[in-house]
Amino acid sequence: MNDYENAIEISGLTKRYDGFTLDNLSFNTAKGSIMGFIGQNGAGKTTTIKAILNIIKADEGSVKLLGMDSVTDEISIKERIAAVFDEIPFHDEFTAKNLDVIFGDIYKSWDKNTFEKYLDRFALPRKKKIGKLSKGMKMKLQIACALSHGAELLIMDEATTGLDPVVRNEILDIFLEYIQDENHSIFMSSHITSDLEKVADSVTFIDKGKLLLTGYKDDILENHGVIKCGKDDYKEIAAEDIISARLTDFGAEVMVSDKAACKRKYSGLVMDNTTLEEIMVFYVNSTKKEWR
């Protein structure tokens, strides 16, 4: 049942639209981990998730979920995974009580007691119509449903967007609890990089449909740094060491991907640690090399 190494394996995933191509993506999400999927709005995150879930058909490449093929084993997979979207997919007239009955019919493994437990924990009303709930409550209701049928893999598309920091933290804590069981994995897209810094084990960056970077979050943060220097010193930094440089009136901030080597090479310059957000911004601008 659980004899797979990666919860998600994506190989050469390509989807072409008029004006946008998801271009040959390949990366894995290890079983028992949280993968943060990062990119600007329009980078292709939702398209990737729809292709992973086989909602849209990929033009090329393959996706494996829980060791199974996402197309040929779709029904078996969907019994064992859960997806949460930024917009609630349930009808406004439904209540939490209605959803309990509906999901009880859909999933063999639906657990009414677990669902009730999450409703209590999130202080969600049983009989209030979904259309009358706040955005935060709607998201909590989706998550309660996702966690109540024993899913081994949660796939989240911008699940914390638009929520206040208190609610976001509450949801992130639940995700961390969920993966205490090492058969559980989470793939979550977000442009709130601070959330992913808190909980993700690995991160994958995409921009304009292309893969920029994938790997362990701590390694990515450890390897990258920003050199802050004057104009003269900036000219001395070798082009091959630079991801991109933000030019200022006084000099430059230069992102490098091998912090340790650059510390030795440019020992007189100040090297700062960086964040996922900064890394994303500098990589997005890497085609220009210099920007303001």
XYZ file of C-alpha atoms in Angstrom:
292
model
C 0.000 0.000 0.000
C 2.721 2.467 1.004
C 5.733 1.110 -0.902
C 6.612 4.306 -2.754
C 9.516 6.659 -2.136
C 8.058 9.885 -3.554
C 4.506 11.080 -2.976
C 4.728 12.950 -6.303
C 7.048 12.283 -9.248
C 6.803 14.686 -12.176
C 8.820 13.983 -15.300
C 8.929 16.219 -18.400
C 5.467 17.673 -17.721
C 4.458 19.941 -20.627
C 1.176 21.693 -21.405
C 0.845 24.200 -24.239
C -1.714 26.986 -24.412
C -1.904 29.950 -26.762
C 0.527 32.396 -25.143
C 1.660 30.125 -22.273
C 3.576 26.853 -22.004
C 4.192 24.745 -18.940
C 7.601 23.730 -20.118
C 9.141 20.328 -19.375
C 8.814 20.364 -15.557
C 10.540 17.578 -13.599
C 10.715 17.345 -9.794
C 9.771 15.027 -6.912
C 8.033 15.436 -3.552
C 9.445 12.970 -1.011
C 6.991 10.875 0.983
C 6.454 12.255 4.490
C 7.432 15.820 3.569
C 5.950 19.220 2.720
C 6.869 20.619 -0.693
C 6.344 24.351 -1.182
C 5.522 25.271 -4.787
C 6.453 28.899 -5.391
C 6.000 31.367 -8.210
C 4.405 34.679 -9.117
C 0.736 34.786 -10.058
C 0.627 33.492 -13.628
C 3.821 31.409 -13.260
C 1.909 28.189 -13.965
C 1.288 26.859 -10.431
C -2.435 26.193 -10.881
C -1.874 24.694 -14.354
C 0.687 22.316 -12.817
C -1.713 21.307 -10.040
C -4.548 20.716 -12.523
C -2.202 18.539 -14.603
C -1.093 16.629 -11.469
C -4.768 15.978 -10.651
C -5.518 15.063 -14.292
C -8.127 17.845 -14.473
C -6.309 18.983 -17.613
C -4.496 16.570 -19.931
C -0.759 17.120 -20.263
C 0.661 17.259 -23.802
C 3.835 15.450 -22.735
C 5.434 13.919 -19.665
C 4.191 11.815 -16.800
C 2.949 12.255 -13.235
C 3.031 9.586 -10.534
C 1.137 10.031 -7.276
C 1.751 7.589 -4.409
C 3.713 5.440 -6.867
C 0.785 5.195 -9.316
C 0.235 6.687 -12.765
C -1.988 9.779 -12.531
C -3.946 8.869 -15.683
C -4.314 5.081 -15.670
C -4.718 4.811 -11.861
C -6.772 7.994 -11.445
C -9.672 6.432 -9.507
C -7.431 4.582 -7.010
C -5.345 7.729 -6.514
C -8.313 10.018 -5.873
C -9.542 7.731 -3.086
C -6.204 8.336 -1.324
C -5.500 12.043 -1.900
C -7.236 15.346 -1.127
C -7.103 18.703 -2.922
C -7.824 22.133 -1.445
C -8.295 25.147 -3.734
C -8.278 28.860 -2.963
C -11.953 29.072 -3.971
C -14.296 26.680 -2.176
C -15.803 24.173 -4.648
C -18.949 23.450 -2.563
C -22.373 24.937 -3.334
C -23.303 28.017 -1.266
C -26.558 26.388 -0.134
C -24.813 23.389 1.450
C -23.936 23.152 5.150
C -21.187 21.215 6.956
C -23.880 18.663 7.871
C -24.712 18.189 4.160
C -21.023 17.706 3.317
C -20.718 14.978 5.940
C -23.468 13.005 4.166
C -22.133 13.713 0.635
C -18.519 12.750 1.417
C -19.710 9.719 3.376
C -21.192 8.474 0.077
C -18.135 9.413 -2.032
C -15.259 8.057 0.097
C -15.118 4.494 1.417
C -12.761 5.745 4.129
C -14.783 8.822 5.213
C -14.575 9.199 9.004
C -17.518 11.063 10.484
C -15.853 11.284 13.925
C -12.700 12.878 12.500
C -14.822 15.380 10.557
C -16.792 16.265 13.718
C -13.506 16.701 15.610
C -12.223 19.206 13.028
C -15.540 21.083 12.986
C -15.222 21.502 16.779
C -11.541 22.432 16.604
C -12.199 25.075 13.935
C -15.406 26.257 15.667
C -17.338 25.663 12.424
C -21.146 25.718 12.547
C -22.925 22.523 11.423
C -26.036 24.113 9.942
C -24.918 27.490 8.582
C -24.945 27.738 4.785
C -21.489 27.811 3.190
C -22.387 31.016 1.322
C -22.698 32.794 4.699
C -19.247 31.729 5.990
C -16.165 33.972 5.988
C -13.252 33.151 3.661
C -11.256 31.772 6.595
C -14.123 29.520 7.697
C -14.652 28.269 4.137
C -10.960 27.352 3.924
C -11.088 25.593 7.304
C -14.154 23.654 6.134
C -12.338 22.533 2.979
C -9.370 21.420 5.093
C -11.653 19.594 7.549
C -13.132 17.672 4.587
C -9.668 16.986 3.137
C -8.379 15.544 6.428
C -11.386 13.328 7.183
C -10.982 10.469 4.714
C -7.482 9.271 5.567
C -5.791 10.975 2.599
C -2.072 10.206 2.300
C -1.369 13.261 0.141
C -2.781 16.782 0.430
C -2.489 19.045 -2.615
C -3.098 22.706 -1.816
C -3.493 25.526 -4.319
C -2.943 28.896 -2.579
C -4.748 27.511 0.488
C -3.592 30.310 2.825
C -4.066 33.288 0.471
C -6.348 36.017 1.798
C -6.429 34.633 5.345
C -5.355 36.632 8.363
C -2.063 35.642 10.057
C -3.775 33.981 13.052
C -5.871 31.679 10.842
C -2.846 30.986 8.594
C -0.766 29.920 11.579
C -3.551 27.676 12.842
C -3.751 25.964 9.439
C 0.049 25.611 9.166
C 0.109 23.953 12.614
C -2.474 21.433 11.416
C -0.336 20.665 8.351
C 2.680 20.038 10.604
C 0.567 17.714 12.783
C -0.695 15.887 9.710
C 2.802 15.010 8.478
C 3.879 13.629 11.875
C 2.587 10.417 10.281
C 5.412 9.765 7.848
C 3.037 8.200 5.305
C 1.463 11.652 4.893
C 2.769 14.254 2.426
C 1.753 17.783 1.404
C 2.263 19.684 -1.844
C 1.295 23.320 -1.368
C 1.486 26.156 -3.854
C 1.714 29.631 -2.409
C 3.124 33.039 -3.114
C 3.248 33.677 0.664
C 6.838 32.543 0.975
C 7.000 33.229 4.739
C 4.423 30.435 5.279
C 6.599 28.025 3.333
C 9.713 29.095 5.247
C 7.897 27.971 8.407
C 6.712 24.553 7.266
C 8.198 23.354 3.947
C 10.950 20.718 3.793
C 11.564 21.324 0.082
C 10.691 24.075 -2.368
C 10.214 24.235 -6.118
C 10.256 27.616 -7.906
C 8.680 28.092 -11.308
C 8.409 31.205 -13.458
C 6.673 31.657 -16.818
C 6.054 27.892 -16.919
C 9.721 26.962 -16.465
C 11.473 25.355 -13.510
C 13.933 27.766 -11.877
C 14.999 25.812 -8.816
C 14.035 22.734 -6.787
C 15.594 21.220 -3.673
C 15.661 21.110 0.125
C 14.581 24.473 1.535
C 17.408 24.646 4.098
C 20.032 23.901 1.420
C 18.604 26.555 -0.915
C 18.610 29.165 1.884
C 22.091 28.103 3.022
C 23.613 28.208 -0.482
C 22.189 31.563 -1.577
C 23.301 34.965 -0.330
C 23.187 38.652 -1.213
C 26.366 40.716 -1.566
C 25.783 44.407 -0.855
C 28.482 46.561 -2.396
C 29.390 49.822 -4.105
C 29.574 50.282 -7.863
C 33.329 49.659 -8.111
C 33.191 46.430 -6.124
C 30.190 45.281 -8.164
C 32.277 45.492 -11.341
C 34.770 43.036 -9.791
C 32.159 40.269 -9.286
C 32.379 37.649 -12.049
C 29.247 37.368 -14.223
C 29.082 33.569 -13.741
C 28.700 34.057 -9.955
C 25.658 36.346 -10.316
C 22.021 35.176 -10.431
C 20.935 38.791 -10.887
C 21.762 42.220 -9.437
C 19.447 44.916 -8.106
C 21.129 48.244 -8.900
C 20.677 51.177 -6.536
C 21.899 54.785 -6.582
C 24.754 53.735 -4.296
C 25.775 50.378 -5.751
C 24.259 46.940 -6.046
C 22.673 44.002 -4.234
C 23.909 40.846 -5.909
C 22.320 37.387 -5.467
C 24.788 34.475 -5.602
C 23.989 30.751 -5.503
C 27.262 29.565 -3.909
C 27.528 31.667 -0.777
C 30.522 29.802 0.689
C 32.660 30.078 -2.474
C 31.757 33.747 -2.971
C 32.591 34.541 0.666
C 36.111 33.241 0.018
C 36.412 34.851 -3.420
C 35.082 38.285 -2.380
C 36.176 38.235 1.261
C 36.182 42.027 1.601
C 32.472 42.364 0.735
C 29.424 42.085 3.010
C 27.430 38.876 2.410
C 23.903 38.723 3.851
C 21.676 35.690 4.306
C 18.533 35.689 2.207
C 14.882 34.596 2.202
C 12.738 32.546 -0.176
C 10.993 35.752 -1.223
C 14.282 37.446 -2.164
C 15.476 34.323 -3.974
C 12.246 34.274 -5.989
C 12.564 37.967 -6.924
C 16.236 37.676 -7.979
C 15.615 34.503 -10.026
C 12.571 36.014 -11.749
C 14.854 38.871 -12.836
C 17.734 36.582 -13.854
C 17.042 36.940 -17.590
C 17.681 40.702 -17.256
C 20.719 40.184 -14.967
C 20.509 43.849 -13.845
C 17.322 45.535 -12.605
C 16.139 48.252 -10.284
